[in-house]
Amino acid sequence: MNQDRKKKHHLDSSFQLKIGESTVLEALKRFCRAIVEVFGERYLRTPNANDVARLFQVGEQRGFPGMLGSVDCMHWKWRNCPTGWGGQYSGRSRSPSIILEVVADYDLWIWHAYFGLPGSNNDINVLESSYLFANLAAGTAPSANYVIKGKSYNMGYYLADVIYPKWVTLVQSIHDPRGPKKQYFAKKQEACRKDVERAFGVLQSKFAIIAGHARLWRKEILHDIMTSCIIMHNMIIEDERDINAPIEERSEVQDVGVEMMNDGGIEQFLARHKKIKDKDAHFELRNALIDHLWDEYTNSEN
């Protein structure tokens, strides 16, 4: 019997695949680069008109008409950060890290991913550097029309933490809500905003390589690794998505043309950029959402 066990062990060990460390790393780099090149256009696209319509419908069902998802950042600790960059990439944790900014929706699909800023930056610095609102400022984003309390709006928004700036495209919670209306709004906003936090958790649980410390030296390789993990995450979401969910898809949409940057183009770009950062419009939108949530989901009065 012992001889049989030894024979079986010998046969099992003979089929083990032995690869050198350098070969494994090279295979990893080529695999990630191939994933990005082949599938990036589909699984890292910005929302088109049909996507916006779907997101708006789900957002309205959850009490937030015009919501496109939730935005937040996470830090990927960089163990092999070059010594000369240590101070630049070290934040409050005093450990070098690289920041990932994402937008996730209700089923954890990641629509936007911006990776690469040093960990010493905060969420506001990352937002200012990223291209999240580039299409909107350029006038090439799909139309986004919705109504709250009888007033029409034409720019979608993302739910965000209180650290984010007060822009019309970002709806924050209320740090210290006073009164039942604001308390109810804060509760609903924070519940929906957990979508992006759940997306981070699911992403790290699926791919151990980004759950631990980054162990490579070159940032462009780390970028490919992170991007390929996000692409494969979206592939899994697509495969597991309930295709029978009661969400209406728009079969006919109008293409959005790209505006040329002519004499008036620069002025229009600056005007749209200023509109995105309109603080008064931010508070107006948030107050409208506070009233909408209270009127639609409670039977109480002021």
Short mmCIF file of N, CA, C and O in Angstrom, two decimals, residues 46-124:
data_model
loop_
_atom_site.label_atom_id
_atom_site.label_comp_id
_atom_site.label_asym_id
_atom_site.label_seq_id
_atom_site.Cartn_x
_atom_site.Cartn_y
_atom_site.Cartn_z
N THR A 46 -17.06 54.83 -22.02
CA THR A 46 -17.90 55.76 -21.30
C THR A 46 -19.36 55.49 -21.66
O THR A 46 -19.63 54.92 -22.72
N PRO A 47 -20.31 55.83 -20.80
CA PRO A 47 -21.72 55.51 -21.08
C PRO A 47 -22.20 56.17 -22.37
O PRO A 47 -22.00 57.37 -22.58
N ASN A 48 -22.83 55.37 -23.24
CA ASN A 48 -23.47 55.94 -24.42
C ASN A 48 -24.91 56.32 -24.09
O ASN A 48 -25.34 56.25 -22.93
N ALA A 49 -25.68 56.71 -25.09
CA ALA A 49 -27.05 57.18 -24.84
C ALA A 49 -27.91 56.10 -24.21
O ALA A 49 -28.71 56.36 -23.30
N ASN A 50 -27.78 54.85 -24.67
CA ASN A 50 -28.55 53.75 -24.08
C ASN A 50 -28.13 53.49 -22.64
O ASN A 50 -28.97 53.21 -21.78
N ASP A 51 -26.82 53.55 -22.39
CA ASP A 51 -26.34 53.35 -21.03
C ASP A 51 -26.87 54.43 -20.10
O ASP A 51 -27.29 54.15 -18.97
N VAL A 52 -26.85 55.69 -20.56
CA VAL A 52 -27.35 56.79 -19.74
C VAL A 52 -28.83 56.60 -19.44
O VAL A 52 -29.28 56.82 -18.30
N ALA A 53 -29.60 56.18 -20.45
CA ALA A 53 -31.04 55.97 -20.23
C ALA A 53 -31.27 54.89 -19.18
O ALA A 53 -32.15 55.02 -18.31
N ARG A 54 -30.48 53.83 -19.24
CA ARG A 54 -30.62 52.74 -18.27
C ARG A 54 -30.24 53.20 -16.86
O ARG A 54 -30.95 52.94 -15.89
N LEU A 55 -29.13 53.91 -16.77
CA LEU A 55 -28.68 54.40 -15.47
C LEU A 55 -29.67 55.39 -14.87
O LEU A 55 -29.93 55.38 -13.66
N PHE A 56 -30.24 56.24 -15.71
CA PHE A 56 -31.24 57.20 -15.23
C PHE A 56 -32.48 56.50 -14.72
O PHE A 56 -33.06 56.89 -13.70
N GLN A 57 -32.91 55.45 -15.43
CA GLN A 57 -34.11 54.74 -14.99
C GLN A 57 -33.88 54.05 -13.65
O GLN A 57 -34.74 54.11 -12.76
N VAL A 58 -32.73 53.43 -13.49
CA VAL A 58 -32.42 52.79 -12.21
C VAL A 58 -32.27 53.84 -11.11
O VAL A 58 -32.76 53.66 -9.99
N GLY A 59 -31.61 54.96 -11.44
CA GLY A 59 -31.46 56.02 -10.46
C GLY A 59 -32.80 56.57 -9.99
O GLY A 59 -32.99 56.82 -8.79
N GLU A 60 -33.73 56.73 -10.91
CA GLU A 60 -35.05 57.23 -10.54
C GLU A 60 -35.78 56.22 -9.65
O GLU A 60 -36.47 56.60 -8.70
N GLN A 61 -35.63 54.93 -9.93
CA GLN A 61 -36.25 53.91 -9.09
C GLN A 61 -35.68 53.94 -7.67
O GLN A 61 -36.38 53.60 -6.72
N ARG A 62 -34.44 54.37 -7.53
CA ARG A 62 -33.80 54.41 -6.21
C ARG A 62 -33.97 55.76 -5.52
O ARG A 62 -33.46 55.99 -4.43
N GLY A 63 -34.68 56.68 -6.18
CA GLY A 63 -34.95 57.97 -5.57
C GLY A 63 -34.04 59.09 -6.02
O GLY A 63 -34.14 60.21 -5.50
N PHE A 64 -33.15 58.83 -7.00
CA PHE A 64 -32.20 59.85 -7.46
C PHE A 64 -32.28 60.00 -8.98
O PHE A 64 -31.44 59.46 -9.70
N PRO A 65 -33.28 60.72 -9.48
CA PRO A 65 -33.33 60.98 -10.93
C PRO A 65 -32.08 61.70 -11.40
O PRO A 65 -31.60 62.63 -10.75
N GLY A 66 -31.53 61.26 -12.52
CA GLY A 66 -30.33 61.89 -13.07
C GLY A 66 -29.02 61.34 -12.55
O GLY A 66 -27.96 61.81 -12.95
N MET A 67 -29.06 60.33 -11.69
CA MET A 67 -27.83 59.77 -11.12
C MET A 67 -27.17 58.81 -12.12
O MET A 67 -27.82 57.94 -12.68
N LEU A 68 -25.86 58.98 -12.30
CA LEU A 68 -25.08 58.14 -13.22
C LEU A 68 -24.23 57.11 -12.49
O LEU A 68 -23.64 56.25 -13.13
N GLY A 69 -24.13 57.19 -11.18
CA GLY A 69 -23.30 56.26 -10.42
C GLY A 69 -22.69 56.96 -9.23
O GLY A 69 -23.10 58.06 -8.84
N SER A 70 -21.68 56.34 -8.64
CA SER A 70 -20.99 56.89 -7.48
C SER A 70 -19.49 56.93 -7.77
O SER A 70 -18.95 56.02 -8.40
N VAL A 71 -18.83 57.96 -7.27
CA VAL A 71 -17.40 58.15 -7.52
C VAL A 71 -16.63 58.12 -6.21
O VAL A 71 -17.10 58.64 -5.19
N ASP A 72 -15.46 57.51 -6.23
CA ASP A 72 -14.59 57.47 -5.05
C ASP A 72 -13.21 56.99 -5.47
O ASP A 72 -13.00 56.59 -6.63
N CYS A 73 -12.28 57.03 -4.53
CA CYS A 73 -10.89 56.62 -4.79
C CYS A 73 -10.46 55.54 -3.82
O CYS A 73 -10.97 55.45 -2.70
N MET A 74 -9.50 54.73 -4.24
CA MET A 74 -8.84 53.76 -3.37
C MET A 74 -7.34 53.84 -3.60
O MET A 74 -6.88 54.28 -4.66
N HIS A 75 -6.56 53.40 -2.61
CA HIS A 75 -5.10 53.43 -2.69
C HIS A 75 -4.58 51.99 -2.84
O HIS A 75 -4.99 51.11 -2.10
N TRP A 76 -3.69 51.79 -3.80
CA TRP A 76 -3.00 50.50 -3.97
C TRP A 76 -1.57 50.71 -3.48
O TRP A 76 -0.80 51.46 -4.08
N LYS A 77 -1.22 50.08 -2.37
CA LYS A 77 0.09 50.27 -1.77
C LYS A 77 1.18 49.72 -2.70
O LYS A 77 1.04 48.63 -3.25
N TRP A 78 2.24 50.47 -2.82
CA TRP A 78 3.33 50.17 -3.77
C TRP A 78 4.57 49.78 -2.98
O TRP A 78 5.33 50.62 -2.53
N ARG A 79 4.75 48.49 -2.82
CA ARG A 79 5.88 47.98 -2.02
C ARG A 79 7.21 48.29 -2.66
O ARG A 79 8.19 48.60 -1.97
N ASN A 80 7.29 48.19 -3.97
CA ASN A 80 8.56 48.38 -4.67
C ASN A 80 8.69 49.78 -5.26
O ASN A 80 9.31 49.97 -6.31
N CYS A 81 8.08 50.75 -4.62
CA CYS A 81 8.21 52.14 -5.07
C CYS A 81 9.68 52.56 -4.99
O CYS A 81 10.34 52.35 -3.97
N PRO A 82 10.22 53.13 -6.05
CA PRO A 82 11.62 53.61 -5.99
C PRO A 82 11.83 54.55 -4.82
O PRO A 82 10.98 55.38 -4.51
N THR A 83 12.97 54.44 -4.18
CA THR A 83 13.25 55.21 -2.98
C THR A 83 13.13 56.72 -3.22
O THR A 83 12.62 57.46 -2.38
N GLY A 84 13.57 57.17 -4.37
CA GLY A 84 13.51 58.59 -4.67
C GLY A 84 12.11 59.13 -4.81
O GLY A 84 11.89 60.35 -4.73
N TRP A 85 11.13 58.26 -5.04
CA TRP A 85 9.74 58.68 -5.18
C TRP A 85 8.95 58.49 -3.88
O TRP A 85 7.77 58.79 -3.83
N GLY A 86 9.59 57.95 -2.85
CA GLY A 86 8.87 57.57 -1.63
C GLY A 86 8.07 58.70 -1.02
O GLY A 86 6.92 58.52 -0.62
N GLY A 87 8.68 59.88 -0.92
CA GLY A 87 7.97 61.01 -0.33
C GLY A 87 6.79 61.46 -1.15
O GLY A 87 5.73 61.81 -0.61
N GLN A 88 6.93 61.45 -2.47
CA GLN A 88 5.86 61.88 -3.35
C GLN A 88 4.67 60.94 -3.30
O GLN A 88 3.52 61.38 -3.40
N TYR A 89 4.92 59.64 -3.16
CA TYR A 89 3.85 58.65 -3.22
C TYR A 89 3.31 58.25 -1.85
O TYR A 89 2.43 57.41 -1.76
N SER A 90 3.85 58.83 -0.78
CA SER A 90 3.39 58.48 0.56
C SER A 90 2.38 59.50 1.06
O SER A 90 2.66 60.71 1.05
N GLY A 91 1.24 59.00 1.49
CA GLY A 91 0.20 59.87 2.01
C GLY A 91 0.12 59.79 3.52
O GLY A 91 1.13 59.64 4.21
N ARG A 92 -1.11 59.84 4.04
CA ARG A 92 -1.31 59.81 5.48
C ARG A 92 -0.85 58.49 6.11
O ARG A 92 -0.44 58.44 7.26
N SER A 93 -0.93 57.41 5.33
CA SER A 93 -0.51 56.12 5.86
C SER A 93 1.01 55.98 5.93
O SER A 93 1.53 55.03 6.51
N ARG A 94 1.72 56.94 5.31
CA ARG A 94 3.19 56.95 5.28
C ARG A 94 3.77 55.78 4.50
O ARG A 94 4.96 55.50 4.59
N SER A 95 2.93 55.09 3.75
CA SER A 95 3.39 54.02 2.87
C SER A 95 3.13 54.44 1.43
O SER A 95 2.05 54.97 1.14
N PRO A 96 4.08 54.26 0.52
CA PRO A 96 3.85 54.63 -0.87
C PRO A 96 2.64 53.92 -1.45
O PRO A 96 2.43 52.73 -1.21
N SER A 97 1.85 54.64 -2.20
CA SER A 97 0.66 54.05 -2.83
C SER A 97 0.33 54.81 -4.10
O SER A 97 0.78 55.94 -4.31
N ILE A 98 -0.47 54.17 -4.94
CA ILE A 98 -0.97 54.78 -6.18
C ILE A 98 -2.49 54.80 -6.10
O ILE A 98 -3.12 53.86 -5.64
N ILE A 99 -3.08 55.90 -6.56
CA ILE A 99 -4.52 56.12 -6.39
C ILE A 99 -5.28 55.67 -7.62
O ILE A 99 -4.88 55.91 -8.76
N LEU A 100 -6.42 55.03 -7.37
CA LEU A 100 -7.37 54.64 -8.42
C LEU A 100 -8.69 55.36 -8.17
O LEU A 100 -9.26 55.24 -7.09
N GLU A 101 -9.15 56.12 -9.15
CA GLU A 101 -10.47 56.76 -9.09
C GLU A 101 -11.42 56.00 -10.01
O GLU A 101 -11.09 55.74 -11.17
N VAL A 102 -12.60 55.64 -9.50
CA VAL A 102 -13.57 54.92 -10.32
C VAL A 102 -14.97 55.49 -10.14
O VAL A 102 -15.26 56.14 -9.13
N VAL A 103 -15.80 55.21 -11.12
CA VAL A 103 -17.24 55.43 -11.03
C VAL A 103 -17.90 54.07 -11.20
O VAL A 103 -17.64 53.36 -12.18
N ALA A 104 -18.74 53.68 -10.23
CA ALA A 104 -19.44 52.40 -10.29
C ALA A 104 -20.94 52.65 -10.22
O ALA A 104 -21.40 53.62 -9.61
N ASP A 105 -21.71 51.76 -10.84
CA ASP A 105 -23.16 51.93 -10.83
C ASP A 105 -23.80 50.90 -9.90
O ASP A 105 -23.14 50.24 -9.10
N TYR A 106 -25.11 50.73 -10.03
CA TYR A 106 -25.90 49.91 -9.10
C TYR A 106 -25.50 48.44 -9.12
O TYR A 106 -25.63 47.75 -8.11
N ASP A 107 -25.04 47.92 -10.24
CA ASP A 107 -24.65 46.50 -10.29
C ASP A 107 -23.13 46.33 -10.30
O ASP A 107 -22.62 45.28 -10.68
N LEU A 108 -22.43 47.38 -9.86
CA LEU A 108 -20.98 47.39 -9.64
C LEU A 108 -20.16 47.44 -10.92
O LEU A 108 -18.95 47.23 -10.89
N TRP A 109 -20.80 47.71 -12.06
CA TRP A 109 -20.06 47.93 -13.29
C TRP A 109 -19.24 49.20 -13.13
O TRP A 109 -19.74 50.22 -12.67
N ILE A 110 -17.98 49.16 -13.51
CA ILE A 110 -17.09 50.31 -13.40
C ILE A 110 -17.04 51.03 -14.75
O ILE A 110 -16.53 50.50 -15.74
N TRP A 111 -17.58 52.26 -14.76
CA TRP A 111 -17.68 53.03 -16.00
C TRP A 111 -16.46 53.91 -16.24
O TRP A 111 -16.17 54.29 -17.39
N HIS A 112 -15.78 54.26 -15.21
CA HIS A 112 -14.65 55.18 -15.33
C HIS A 112 -13.56 54.72 -14.39
O HIS A 112 -13.82 54.38 -13.24
N ALA A 113 -12.33 54.69 -14.89
CA ALA A 113 -11.19 54.29 -14.06
C ALA A 113 -10.00 55.17 -14.42
O ALA A 113 -9.58 55.22 -15.59
N TYR A 114 -9.48 55.88 -13.42
CA TYR A 114 -8.33 56.75 -13.62
C TYR A 114 -7.28 56.36 -12.58
O TYR A 114 -7.50 56.49 -11.38
N PHE A 115 -6.15 55.87 -13.06
CA PHE A 115 -5.14 55.28 -12.18
C PHE A 115 -3.78 55.91 -12.43
O PHE A 115 -3.41 56.14 -13.57
N GLY A 116 -3.05 56.19 -11.35
CA GLY A 116 -1.67 56.60 -11.54
C GLY A 116 -1.18 57.74 -10.69
O GLY A 116 0.03 57.96 -10.59
N LEU A 117 -2.07 58.52 -10.04
CA LEU A 117 -1.60 59.64 -9.25
C LEU A 117 -0.96 59.17 -7.94
O LEU A 117 -1.40 58.19 -7.35
N PRO A 118 0.08 59.87 -7.48
CA PRO A 118 0.75 59.48 -6.22
C PRO A 118 -0.19 59.53 -5.03
O PRO A 118 -1.13 60.33 -4.97
N GLY A 119 0.08 58.68 -4.05
CA GLY A 119 -0.78 58.56 -2.89
C GLY A 119 -0.81 59.77 -1.99
O GLY A 119 -1.63 59.85 -1.07
N SER A 120 0.09 60.75 -2.21
CA SER A 120 0.07 61.97 -1.41
C SER A 120 -1.07 62.89 -1.80
O SER A 120 -1.37 63.86 -1.09
N ASN A 121 -1.74 62.64 -2.92
CA ASN A 121 -2.86 63.46 -3.36
C ASN A 121 -4.13 63.07 -2.62
O ASN A 121 -4.26 61.94 -2.13
N ASN A 122 -5.09 63.98 -2.58
CA ASN A 122 -6.40 63.65 -2.04
C ASN A 122 -7.39 63.49 -3.19
O ASN A 122 -7.06 63.66 -4.36
N ASP A 123 -8.64 63.18 -2.85
CA ASP A 123 -9.66 62.91 -3.86
C ASP A 123 -9.91 64.11 -4.77
O ASP A 123 -10.22 63.96 -5.96
N ILE A 124 -9.80 65.32 -4.23
CA ILE A 124 -10.04 66.53 -5.02
C ILE A 124 -8.95 66.68 -6.08
O ILE A 124 -9.24 66.99 -7.25
#
